[in-house]
mmCIF file of C-alpha atoms and ligand atoms in Angstrom:
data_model
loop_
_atom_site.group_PDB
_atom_site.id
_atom_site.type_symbol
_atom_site.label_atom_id
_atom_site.label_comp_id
_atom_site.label_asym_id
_atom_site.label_seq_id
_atom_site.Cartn_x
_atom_site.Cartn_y
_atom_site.Cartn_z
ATOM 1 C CA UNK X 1 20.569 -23.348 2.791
ATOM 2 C CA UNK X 2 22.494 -22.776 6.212
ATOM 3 C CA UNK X 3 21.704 -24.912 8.717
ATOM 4 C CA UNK X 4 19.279 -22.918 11.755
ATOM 5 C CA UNK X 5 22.554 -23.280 14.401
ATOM 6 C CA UNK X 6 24.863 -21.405 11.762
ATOM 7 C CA UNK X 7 22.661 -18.719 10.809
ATOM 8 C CA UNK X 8 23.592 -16.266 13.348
ATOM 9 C CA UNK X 9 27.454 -16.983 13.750
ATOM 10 C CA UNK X 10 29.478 -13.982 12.639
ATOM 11 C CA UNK X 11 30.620 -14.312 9.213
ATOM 12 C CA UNK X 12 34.514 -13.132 10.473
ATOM 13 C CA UNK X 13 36.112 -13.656 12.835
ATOM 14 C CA UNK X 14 35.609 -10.324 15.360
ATOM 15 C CA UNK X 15 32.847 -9.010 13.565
ATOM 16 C CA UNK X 16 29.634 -8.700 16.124
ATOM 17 C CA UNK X 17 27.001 -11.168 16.738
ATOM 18 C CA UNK X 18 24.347 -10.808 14.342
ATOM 19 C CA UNK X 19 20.606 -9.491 15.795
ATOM 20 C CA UNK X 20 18.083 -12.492 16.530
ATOM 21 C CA UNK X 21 15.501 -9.315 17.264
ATOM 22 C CA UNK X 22 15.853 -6.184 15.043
ATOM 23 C CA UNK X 23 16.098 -3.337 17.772
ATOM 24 C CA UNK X 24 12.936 -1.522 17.817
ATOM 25 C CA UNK X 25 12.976 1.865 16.067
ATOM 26 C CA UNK X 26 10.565 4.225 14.815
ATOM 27 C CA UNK X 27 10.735 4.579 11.258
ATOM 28 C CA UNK X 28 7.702 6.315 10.044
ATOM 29 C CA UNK X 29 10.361 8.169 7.417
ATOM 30 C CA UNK X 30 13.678 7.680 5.689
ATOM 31 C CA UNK X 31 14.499 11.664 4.637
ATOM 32 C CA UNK X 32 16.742 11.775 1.489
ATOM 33 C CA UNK X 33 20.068 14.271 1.782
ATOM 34 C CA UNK X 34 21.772 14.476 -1.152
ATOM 35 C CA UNK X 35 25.669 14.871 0.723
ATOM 36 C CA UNK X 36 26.927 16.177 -1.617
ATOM 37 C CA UNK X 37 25.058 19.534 -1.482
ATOM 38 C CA UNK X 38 27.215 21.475 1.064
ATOM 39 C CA UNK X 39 23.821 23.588 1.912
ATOM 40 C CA UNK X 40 21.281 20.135 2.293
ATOM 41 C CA UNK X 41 24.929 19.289 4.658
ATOM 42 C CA UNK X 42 23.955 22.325 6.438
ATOM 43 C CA UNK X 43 20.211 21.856 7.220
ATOM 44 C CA UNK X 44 21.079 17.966 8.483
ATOM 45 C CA UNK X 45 21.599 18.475 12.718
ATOM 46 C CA UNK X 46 17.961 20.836 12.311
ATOM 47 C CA UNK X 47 16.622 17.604 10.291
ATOM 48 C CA UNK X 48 17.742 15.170 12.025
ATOM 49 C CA UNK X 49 15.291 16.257 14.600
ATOM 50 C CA UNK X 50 12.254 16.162 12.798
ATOM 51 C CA UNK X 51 12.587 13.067 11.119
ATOM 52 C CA UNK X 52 12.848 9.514 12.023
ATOM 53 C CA UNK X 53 15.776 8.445 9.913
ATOM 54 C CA UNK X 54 18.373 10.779 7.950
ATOM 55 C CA UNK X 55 19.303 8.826 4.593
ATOM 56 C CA UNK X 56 22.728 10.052 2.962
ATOM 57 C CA UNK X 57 22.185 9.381 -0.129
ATOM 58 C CA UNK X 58 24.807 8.524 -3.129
ATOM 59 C CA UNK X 59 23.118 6.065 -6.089
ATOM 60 C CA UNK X 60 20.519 7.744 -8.326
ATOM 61 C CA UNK X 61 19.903 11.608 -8.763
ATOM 62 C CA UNK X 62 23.360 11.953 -7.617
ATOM 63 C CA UNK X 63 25.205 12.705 -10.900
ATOM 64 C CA UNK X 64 28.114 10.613 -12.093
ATOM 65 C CA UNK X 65 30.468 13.360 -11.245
ATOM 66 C CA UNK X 66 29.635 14.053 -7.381
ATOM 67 C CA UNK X 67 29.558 10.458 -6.761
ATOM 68 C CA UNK X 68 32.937 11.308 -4.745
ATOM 69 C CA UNK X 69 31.449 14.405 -2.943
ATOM 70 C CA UNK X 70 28.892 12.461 -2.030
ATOM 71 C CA UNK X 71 30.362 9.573 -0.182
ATOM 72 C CA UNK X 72 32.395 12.056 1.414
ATOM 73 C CA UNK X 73 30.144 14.779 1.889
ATOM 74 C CA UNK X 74 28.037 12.144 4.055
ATOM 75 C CA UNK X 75 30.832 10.897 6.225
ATOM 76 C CA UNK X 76 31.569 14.413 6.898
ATOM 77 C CA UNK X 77 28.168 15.573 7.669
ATOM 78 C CA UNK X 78 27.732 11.525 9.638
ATOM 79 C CA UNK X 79 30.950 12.856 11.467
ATOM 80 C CA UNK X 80 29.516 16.134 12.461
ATOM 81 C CA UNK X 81 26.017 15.400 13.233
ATOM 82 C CA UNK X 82 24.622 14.556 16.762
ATOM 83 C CA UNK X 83 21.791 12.025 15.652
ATOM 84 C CA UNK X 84 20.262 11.500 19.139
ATOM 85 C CA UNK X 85 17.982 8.660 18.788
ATOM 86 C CA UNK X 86 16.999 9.303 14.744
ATOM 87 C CA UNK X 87 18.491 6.783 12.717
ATOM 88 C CA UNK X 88 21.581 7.154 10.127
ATOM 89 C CA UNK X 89 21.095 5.696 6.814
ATOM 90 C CA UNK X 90 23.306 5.703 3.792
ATOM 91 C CA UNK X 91 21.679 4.268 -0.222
ATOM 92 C CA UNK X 92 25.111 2.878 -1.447
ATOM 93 C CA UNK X 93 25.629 2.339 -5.477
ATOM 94 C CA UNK X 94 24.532 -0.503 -6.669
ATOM 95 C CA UNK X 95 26.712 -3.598 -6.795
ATOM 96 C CA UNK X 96 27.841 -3.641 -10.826
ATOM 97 C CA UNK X 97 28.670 -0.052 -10.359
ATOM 98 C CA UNK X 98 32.050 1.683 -10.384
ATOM 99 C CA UNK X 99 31.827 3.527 -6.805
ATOM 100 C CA UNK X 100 29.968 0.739 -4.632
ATOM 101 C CA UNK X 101 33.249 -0.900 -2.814
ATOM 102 C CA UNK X 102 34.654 2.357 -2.117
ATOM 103 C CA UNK X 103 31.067 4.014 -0.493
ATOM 104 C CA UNK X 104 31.141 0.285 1.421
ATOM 105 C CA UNK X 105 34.801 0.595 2.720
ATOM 106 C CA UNK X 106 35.472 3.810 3.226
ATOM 107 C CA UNK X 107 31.817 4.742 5.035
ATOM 108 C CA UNK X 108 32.428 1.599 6.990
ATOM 109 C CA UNK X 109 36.272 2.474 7.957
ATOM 110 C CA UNK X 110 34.964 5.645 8.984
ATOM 111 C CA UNK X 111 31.576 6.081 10.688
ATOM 112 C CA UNK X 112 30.751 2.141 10.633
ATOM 113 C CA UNK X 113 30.221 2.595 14.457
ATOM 114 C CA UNK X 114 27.756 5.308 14.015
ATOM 115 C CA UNK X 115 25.513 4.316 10.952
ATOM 116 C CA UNK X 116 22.268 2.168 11.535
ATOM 117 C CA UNK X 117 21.340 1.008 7.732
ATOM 118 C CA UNK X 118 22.726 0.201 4.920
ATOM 119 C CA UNK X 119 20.195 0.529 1.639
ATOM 120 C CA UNK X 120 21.129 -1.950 -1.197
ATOM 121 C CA UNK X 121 19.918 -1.071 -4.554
ATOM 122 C CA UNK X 122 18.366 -3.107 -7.381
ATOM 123 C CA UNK X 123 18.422 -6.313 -5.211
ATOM 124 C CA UNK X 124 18.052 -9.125 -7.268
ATOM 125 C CA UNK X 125 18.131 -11.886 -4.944
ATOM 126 C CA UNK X 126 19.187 -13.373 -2.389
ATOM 127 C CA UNK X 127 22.954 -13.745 -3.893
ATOM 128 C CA UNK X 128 23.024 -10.075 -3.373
ATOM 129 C CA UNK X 129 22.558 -9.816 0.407
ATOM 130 C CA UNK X 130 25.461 -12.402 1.101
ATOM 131 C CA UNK X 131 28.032 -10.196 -0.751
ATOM 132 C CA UNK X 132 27.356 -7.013 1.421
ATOM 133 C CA UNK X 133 27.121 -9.516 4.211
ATOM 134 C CA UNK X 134 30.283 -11.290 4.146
ATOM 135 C CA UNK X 135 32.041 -7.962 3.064
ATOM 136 C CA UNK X 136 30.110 -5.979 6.040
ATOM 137 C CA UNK X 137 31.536 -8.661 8.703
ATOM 138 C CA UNK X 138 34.804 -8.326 7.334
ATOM 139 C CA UNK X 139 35.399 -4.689 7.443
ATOM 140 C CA UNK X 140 33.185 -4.642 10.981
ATOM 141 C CA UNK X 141 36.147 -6.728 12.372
ATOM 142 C CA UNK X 142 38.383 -4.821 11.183
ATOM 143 C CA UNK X 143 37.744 -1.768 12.266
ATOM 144 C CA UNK X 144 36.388 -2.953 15.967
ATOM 145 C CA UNK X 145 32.653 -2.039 15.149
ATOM 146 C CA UNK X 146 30.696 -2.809 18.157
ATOM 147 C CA UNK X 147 27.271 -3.415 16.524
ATOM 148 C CA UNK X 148 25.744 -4.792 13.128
ATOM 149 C CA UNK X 149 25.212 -2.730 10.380
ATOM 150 C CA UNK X 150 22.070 -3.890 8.651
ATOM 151 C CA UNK X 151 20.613 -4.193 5.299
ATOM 152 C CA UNK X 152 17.896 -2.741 3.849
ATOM 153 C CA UNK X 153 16.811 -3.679 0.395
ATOM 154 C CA UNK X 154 15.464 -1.986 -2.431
ATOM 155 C CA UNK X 155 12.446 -4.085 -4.331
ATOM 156 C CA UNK X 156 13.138 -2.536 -7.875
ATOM 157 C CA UNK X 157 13.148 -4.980 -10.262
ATOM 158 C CA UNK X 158 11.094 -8.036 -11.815
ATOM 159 C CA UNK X 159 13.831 -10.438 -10.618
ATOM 160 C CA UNK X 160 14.199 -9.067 -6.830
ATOM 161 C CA UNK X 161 10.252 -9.568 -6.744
ATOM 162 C CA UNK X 162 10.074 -13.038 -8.168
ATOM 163 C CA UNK X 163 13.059 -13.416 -5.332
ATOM 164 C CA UNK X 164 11.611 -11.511 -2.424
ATOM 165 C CA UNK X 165 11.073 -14.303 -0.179
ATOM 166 C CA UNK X 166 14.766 -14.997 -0.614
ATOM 167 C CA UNK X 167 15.706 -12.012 0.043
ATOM 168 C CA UNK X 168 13.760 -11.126 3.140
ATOM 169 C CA UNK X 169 15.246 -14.229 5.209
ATOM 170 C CA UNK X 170 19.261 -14.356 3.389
ATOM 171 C CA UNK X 171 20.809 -12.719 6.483
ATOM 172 C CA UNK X 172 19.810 -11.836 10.421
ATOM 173 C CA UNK X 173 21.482 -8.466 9.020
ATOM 174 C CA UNK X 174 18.198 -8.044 6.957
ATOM 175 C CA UNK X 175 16.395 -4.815 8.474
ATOM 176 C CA UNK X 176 13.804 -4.834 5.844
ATOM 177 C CA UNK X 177 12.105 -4.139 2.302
ATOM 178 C CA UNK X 178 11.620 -0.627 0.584
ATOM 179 C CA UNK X 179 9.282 -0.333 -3.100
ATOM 180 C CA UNK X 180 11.490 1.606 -5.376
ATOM 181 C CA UNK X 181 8.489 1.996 -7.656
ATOM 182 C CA UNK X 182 10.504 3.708 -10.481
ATOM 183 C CA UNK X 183 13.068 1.567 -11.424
ATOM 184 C CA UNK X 184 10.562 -1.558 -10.543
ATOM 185 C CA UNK X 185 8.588 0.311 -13.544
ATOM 186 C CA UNK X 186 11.092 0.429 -15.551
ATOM 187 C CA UNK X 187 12.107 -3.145 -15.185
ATOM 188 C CA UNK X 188 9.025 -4.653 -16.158
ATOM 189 C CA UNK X 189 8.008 -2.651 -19.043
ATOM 190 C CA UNK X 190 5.331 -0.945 -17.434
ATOM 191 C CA UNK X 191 3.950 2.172 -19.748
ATOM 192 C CA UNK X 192 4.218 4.900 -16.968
ATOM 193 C CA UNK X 193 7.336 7.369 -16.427
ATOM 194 C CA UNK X 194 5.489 8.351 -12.791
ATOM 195 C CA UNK X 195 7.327 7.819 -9.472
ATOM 196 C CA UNK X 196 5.054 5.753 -7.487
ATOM 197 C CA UNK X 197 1.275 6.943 -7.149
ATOM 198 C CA UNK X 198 -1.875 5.747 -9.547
ATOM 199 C CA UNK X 199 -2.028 6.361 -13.107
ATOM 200 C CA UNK X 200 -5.256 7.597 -14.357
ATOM 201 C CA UNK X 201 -5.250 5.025 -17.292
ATOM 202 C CA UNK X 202 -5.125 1.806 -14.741
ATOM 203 C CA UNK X 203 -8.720 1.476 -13.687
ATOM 204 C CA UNK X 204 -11.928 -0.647 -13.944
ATOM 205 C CA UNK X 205 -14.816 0.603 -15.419
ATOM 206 C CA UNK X 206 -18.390 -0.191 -13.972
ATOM 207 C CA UNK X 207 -20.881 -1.737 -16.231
ATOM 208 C CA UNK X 208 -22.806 -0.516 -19.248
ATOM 209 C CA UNK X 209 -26.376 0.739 -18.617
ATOM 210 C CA UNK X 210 -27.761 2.103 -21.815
ATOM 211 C CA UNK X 211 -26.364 5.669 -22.540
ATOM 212 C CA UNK X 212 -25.664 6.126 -18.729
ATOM 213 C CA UNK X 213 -22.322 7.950 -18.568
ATOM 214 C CA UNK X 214 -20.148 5.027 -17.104
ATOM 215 C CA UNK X 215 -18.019 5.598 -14.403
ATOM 216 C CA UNK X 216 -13.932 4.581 -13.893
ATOM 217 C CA UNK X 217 -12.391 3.772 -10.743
ATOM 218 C CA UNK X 218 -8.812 4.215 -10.760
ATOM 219 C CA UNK X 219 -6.945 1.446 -9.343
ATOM 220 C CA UNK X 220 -3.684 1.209 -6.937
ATOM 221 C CA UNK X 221 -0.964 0.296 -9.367
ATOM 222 C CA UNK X 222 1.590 -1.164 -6.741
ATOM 223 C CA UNK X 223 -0.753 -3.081 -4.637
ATOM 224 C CA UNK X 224 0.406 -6.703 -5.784
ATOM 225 C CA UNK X 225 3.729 -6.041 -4.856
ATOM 226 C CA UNK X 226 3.403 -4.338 -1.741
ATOM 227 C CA UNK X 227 1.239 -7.164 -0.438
ATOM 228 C CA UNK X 228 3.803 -9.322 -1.986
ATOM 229 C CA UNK X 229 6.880 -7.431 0.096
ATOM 230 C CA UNK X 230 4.662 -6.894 3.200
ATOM 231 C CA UNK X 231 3.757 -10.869 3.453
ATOM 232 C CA UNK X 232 7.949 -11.839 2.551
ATOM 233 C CA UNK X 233 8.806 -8.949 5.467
ATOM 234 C CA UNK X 234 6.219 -10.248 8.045
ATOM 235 C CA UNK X 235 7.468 -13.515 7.709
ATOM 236 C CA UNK X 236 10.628 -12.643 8.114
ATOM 237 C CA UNK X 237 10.200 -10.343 11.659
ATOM 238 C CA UNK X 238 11.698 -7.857 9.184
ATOM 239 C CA UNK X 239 9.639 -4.349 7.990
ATOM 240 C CA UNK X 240 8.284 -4.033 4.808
ATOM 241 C CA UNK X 241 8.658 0.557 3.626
ATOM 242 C CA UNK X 242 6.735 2.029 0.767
ATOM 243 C CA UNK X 243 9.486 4.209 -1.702
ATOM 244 C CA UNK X 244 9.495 7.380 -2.768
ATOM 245 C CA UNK X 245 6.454 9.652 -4.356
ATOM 246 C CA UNK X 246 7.965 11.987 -7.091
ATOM 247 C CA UNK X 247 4.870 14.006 -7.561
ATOM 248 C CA UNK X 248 6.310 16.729 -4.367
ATOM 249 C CA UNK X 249 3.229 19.180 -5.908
ATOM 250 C CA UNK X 250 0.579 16.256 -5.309
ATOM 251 C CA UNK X 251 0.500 16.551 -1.808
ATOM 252 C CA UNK X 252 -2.983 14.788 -1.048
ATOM 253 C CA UNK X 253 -1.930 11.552 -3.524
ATOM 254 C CA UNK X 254 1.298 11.457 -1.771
ATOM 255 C CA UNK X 255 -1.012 10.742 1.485
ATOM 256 C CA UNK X 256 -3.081 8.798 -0.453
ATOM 257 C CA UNK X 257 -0.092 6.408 -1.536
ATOM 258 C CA UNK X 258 1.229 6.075 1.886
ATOM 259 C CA UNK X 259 -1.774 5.272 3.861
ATOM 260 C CA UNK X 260 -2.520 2.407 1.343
ATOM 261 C CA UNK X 261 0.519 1.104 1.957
ATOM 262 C CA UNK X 262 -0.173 1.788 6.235
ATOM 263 C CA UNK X 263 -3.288 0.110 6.246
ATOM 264 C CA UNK X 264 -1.826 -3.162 4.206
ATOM 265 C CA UNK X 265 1.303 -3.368 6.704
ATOM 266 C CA UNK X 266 3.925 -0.896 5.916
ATOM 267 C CA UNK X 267 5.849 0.702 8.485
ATOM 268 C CA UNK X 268 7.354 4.076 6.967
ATOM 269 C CA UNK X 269 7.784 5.540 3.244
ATOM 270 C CA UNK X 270 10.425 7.838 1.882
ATOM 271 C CA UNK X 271 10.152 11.552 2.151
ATOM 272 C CA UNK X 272 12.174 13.214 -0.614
ATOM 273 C CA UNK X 273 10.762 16.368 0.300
ATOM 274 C CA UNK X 274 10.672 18.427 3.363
ATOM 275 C CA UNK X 275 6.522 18.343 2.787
ATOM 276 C CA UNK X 276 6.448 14.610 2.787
ATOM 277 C CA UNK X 277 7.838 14.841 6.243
ATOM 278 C CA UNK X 278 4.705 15.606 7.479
ATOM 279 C CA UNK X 279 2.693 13.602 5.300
ATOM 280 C CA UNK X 280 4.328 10.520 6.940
ATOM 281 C CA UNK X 281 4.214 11.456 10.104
ATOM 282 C CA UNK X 282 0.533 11.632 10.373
ATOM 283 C CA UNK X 283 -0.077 8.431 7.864
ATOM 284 C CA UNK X 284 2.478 6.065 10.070
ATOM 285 C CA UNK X 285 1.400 7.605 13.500
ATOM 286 C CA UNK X 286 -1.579 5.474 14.339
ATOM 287 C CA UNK X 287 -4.765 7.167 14.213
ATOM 288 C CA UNK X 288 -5.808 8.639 17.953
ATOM 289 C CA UNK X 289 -9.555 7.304 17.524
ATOM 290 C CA UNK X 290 -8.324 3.557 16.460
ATOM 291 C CA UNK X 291 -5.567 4.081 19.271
ATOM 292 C CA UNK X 292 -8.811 4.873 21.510
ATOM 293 C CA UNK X 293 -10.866 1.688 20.580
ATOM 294 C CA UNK X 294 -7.563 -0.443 20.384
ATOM 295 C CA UNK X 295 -7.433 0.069 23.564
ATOM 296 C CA UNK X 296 -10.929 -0.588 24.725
ATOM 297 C CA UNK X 297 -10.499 -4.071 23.332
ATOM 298 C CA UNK X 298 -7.387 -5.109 24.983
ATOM 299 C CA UNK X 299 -8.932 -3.605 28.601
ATOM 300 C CA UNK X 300 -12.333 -6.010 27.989
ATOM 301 C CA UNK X 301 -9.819 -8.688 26.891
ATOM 302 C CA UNK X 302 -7.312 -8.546 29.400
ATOM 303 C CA UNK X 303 -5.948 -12.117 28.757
ATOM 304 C CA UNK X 304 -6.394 -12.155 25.018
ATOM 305 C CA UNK X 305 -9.226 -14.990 25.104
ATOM 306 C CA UNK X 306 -12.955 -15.520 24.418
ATOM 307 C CA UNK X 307 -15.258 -12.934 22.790
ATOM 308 C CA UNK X 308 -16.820 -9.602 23.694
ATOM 309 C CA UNK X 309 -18.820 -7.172 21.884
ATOM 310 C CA UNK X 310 -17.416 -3.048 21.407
ATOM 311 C CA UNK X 311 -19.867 -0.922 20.214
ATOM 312 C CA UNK X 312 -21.778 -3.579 18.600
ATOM 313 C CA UNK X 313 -18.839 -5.109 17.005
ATOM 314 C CA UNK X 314 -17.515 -8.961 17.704
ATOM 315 C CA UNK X 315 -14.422 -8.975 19.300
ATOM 316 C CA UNK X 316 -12.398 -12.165 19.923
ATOM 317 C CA UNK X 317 -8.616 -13.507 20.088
ATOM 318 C CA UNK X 318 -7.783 -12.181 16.353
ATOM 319 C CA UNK X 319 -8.878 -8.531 16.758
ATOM 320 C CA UNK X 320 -6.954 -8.555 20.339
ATOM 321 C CA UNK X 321 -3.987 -9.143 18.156
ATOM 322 C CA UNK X 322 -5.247 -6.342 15.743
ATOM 323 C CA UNK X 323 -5.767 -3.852 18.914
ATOM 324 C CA UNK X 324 -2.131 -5.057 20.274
ATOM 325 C CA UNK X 325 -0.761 -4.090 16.747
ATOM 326 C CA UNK X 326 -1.905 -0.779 16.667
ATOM 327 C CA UNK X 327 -1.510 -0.201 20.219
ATOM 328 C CA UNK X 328 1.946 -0.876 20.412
ATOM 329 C CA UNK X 329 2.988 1.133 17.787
ATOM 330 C CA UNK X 330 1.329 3.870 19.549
ATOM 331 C CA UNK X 331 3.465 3.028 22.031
ATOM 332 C CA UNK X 332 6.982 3.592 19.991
ATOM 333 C CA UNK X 333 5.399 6.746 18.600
ATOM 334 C CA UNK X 334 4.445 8.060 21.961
ATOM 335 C CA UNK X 335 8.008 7.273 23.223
ATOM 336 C CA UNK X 336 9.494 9.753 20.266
ATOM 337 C CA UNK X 337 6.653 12.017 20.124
ATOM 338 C CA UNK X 338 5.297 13.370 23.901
ATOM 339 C CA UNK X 339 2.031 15.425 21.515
ATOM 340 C CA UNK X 340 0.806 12.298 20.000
ATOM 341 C CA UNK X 341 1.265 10.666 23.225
ATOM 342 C CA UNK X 342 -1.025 12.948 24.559
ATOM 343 C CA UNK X 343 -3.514 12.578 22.032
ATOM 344 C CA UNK X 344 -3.145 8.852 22.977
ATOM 345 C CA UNK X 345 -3.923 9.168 26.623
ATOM 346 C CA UNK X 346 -0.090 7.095 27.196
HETATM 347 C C1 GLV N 401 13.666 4.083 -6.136
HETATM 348 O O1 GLV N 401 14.845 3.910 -6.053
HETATM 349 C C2 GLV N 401 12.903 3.792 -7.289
HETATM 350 O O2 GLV N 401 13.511 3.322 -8.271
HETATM 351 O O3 GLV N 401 11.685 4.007 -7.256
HETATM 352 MG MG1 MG N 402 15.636 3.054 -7.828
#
C-alpha cells in the first residue's frame, strides 16, 4: 500500500500531476462508435453533439481483422472531430491481448492531449490499473501531454468484483466503474446469454393460497453488483456507470434497467444505439418534479440543520444532503442542456 504523501506524485518523471478532484463532467452516456466503420466515422462531429461522451471503440464486436482499422480509424476520426465540451473515450483491448500496447501507444503518441478516458477491459484487480498507470505516465511524458488521461474500468468478471474495492482506489487516475453485464455473465456461470436486463426465469413467487393462480415477480438480476460497484465508487469520489443493454428492440426495459441503476447511484449507462441516446438522457437528467421539491428543502434549510416538515414529510440534515444531490446534478445538466434548465427553473 503507498503511503497517503506518495499517492499523487507522478509516476515519471514529466508526466502531469495526477487529479485529487475528478473534473466535473456530465456523463449521462458513453455512445459506442465502432472506428472502424468509415460511415459511423462520418456521423461522429453530428454525434458528438448529442451525446455526453463519444466512445471509440476497439475490444469486443470489433472483429479480429479490423482491430487495425479500428485503432486508426479512431485517431483519425479523434483527429478530425471538434468535441466541444463532450467527452472522448476510447475501450482499449484487453491486457493479455495481441493489439492492447499498440491501441495504448500509438492513441497516446497521437491524440493523448485530446482524449478524456481510457476504458480498461476485464479488470481483474487492482494489479491491472497500475500497469496502464505506470505505462500512461510514461508515454504522457513523453509526448508533453498536459493533462491525465484517466481510467475507467470495466466490472466483468467474478475476480474484478471480489476486487472492486481495490480497484476503485489503485490510482488518482481512476475515473470510475462501468457493469459489463455480459462478460460478468459469462464469468460466473450464470445460465443467461442476455446483455444486461432481467430474465424472466429469476423471480420470487408469492405464496400458495389454495388453487389461487400464484403470481411471479421478476427480479433485477444485477442489483448485488451494482450496489456492490456503486458503494466501492462512492467511496472512492469516483462514479460508478451501468453497461450496455443489448436488447436495442426493448426500448421500455432498456429504461427500466437504467433508472434502477439511477435511483441506486449510477451516474450514466452505455448507449449502443442511437435510441438509447435518449433513453439516458431522460433516466440520468434528474426528474423536474424531484428537482422542484429538492429545492424546496434546501430553501427551508438554508444552513443544512434542524428539521422541517414539506408537504407533510420530515425533513432534517440527511434529506438536505439528498436534495443537494439531486440538485446539483441538475445543476451540471442545466449547464449542458439550456431546455432542462428551463424545466428546472435554473
Ligand atoms: C461489456 O463489455 C459486457 O461484457 O457486458
Ligand atoms: Mg465485455
Amino acid at each position: 500500500m503507498k503511503l497517503p504523501r506518495q499517492f499523487f506524485k507522478p509516476l515519471a518523471i514529466g508526466a502531469p500531476a495526477p487529479y485529487r478532484e475528478l473534473p466535473v463532467q456530465l456523463e449521462r452516456m458513453i455512445h459506442f462508435v465502432p472506428p472502424h466503420l468509415e460511415k459511423m466515422r462520418n456521423k461522429v462531429p453530428d454525434i458528438a453533439k448529442q451525446v455526453d461522451v463519444v466512445l471509440g471503440n476497439l475490444e469486443d464486436a470489433i472483429p479480429s481483422d479490423a482491430k487495425e482499422a479500428a485503432r486508426r480509424g479512431f485517431i483519425e476520426m479523434a483527429k478530425a472531430t471538434d468535441f466541444g465540451s463532450t467527452g472522448l473515450w476510447t475501450r482499449i483491448n484487453c491486457l493479455n491481448s495481441p493489439w492492447v500496447l499498440d491501441d495504448i501507444v500509438e492513441i497516446v503518441s497521437e491524440i493523448g492531449g485530446k482524449l478524456d478516458v481510457i476504458m480498461l477491459p476485464k479488470v481483474e484487480g487492482a494489479w491491472d490499473v497500475h500497469y496502464l498507470d505506470q505505462l500512461l505516465a510514461q508515454l504522457e511524458a513523453k509526448h508533453a501531454i498536459g493533462k491525465p488521461i484517466l481510467i475507467h474500468a470495466i466490472l466483468e468478471t467474478a475476480e474484478g468484483v471480489k476486487n472492486v474495492e481495490e480497484i476503485a482506489s489503485a490510482s488518482p487516475r481512476m475515473h470510475g466503474m462501468s457493469l459489463g453485464p455480459a462478460d460478468l455473465a459469462a464469468s460466473r456461470a450464470m445460465k443467461t446469454t442476455r446483455v444486461g436486463g432481467g430474465h424472466p426465469d429469476y423471480k420470487v413467487l408469492a405464496d400458495a393460497d389454495g388453487d389461487t393462480p400464484r403470481a411471479g415477480y421478476q427480479q433485477d438480476l444485477w442489483h448485488y453488483t451494482v450496489g456492490k460497484m456503486v458503494d466501492a465508487c462512492a467511496a472512492n469520489g469516483i462514479k460508478p456507470f451501468y453497461g450496455p443493454f443489448g436488447d436495442f428492440s426493448d426500448l421500455a426495459a432498456c429504461e427500466s434497467q437504467f433508472r434502477n441503476a439511477f435511483l441506486q447511484g449510477c451516474v450514466g449507462a452505455w448507449s449502443l444505439h442511437p435510441t438509447q441516446i435518449d433513453i439516458a438522457k431522460r433516466v440520468f437528467s434528474p426528474d423536474p418534479g424531484e428537482v422542484a421539491f429538492a429545492l424546496k428543502i434546501l430553501e427551508a434549510m438554508p444552513d443544512g440543520a434542524g428539521a422541517v416538515m414539506i408537504d407533510g414529510k420530515m425533513q432534517d440534515d440527511a434529506t438536505w444532503k439528498q436534495a443537494k444531490v439531486i440538485v446539483d446534478l441538475a445543476r451540471i445538466v442545466a449547464a449542458k442542456d439550456p431546455e432542462m434548465g428551463k424545466a428546472y427553473g435554473l
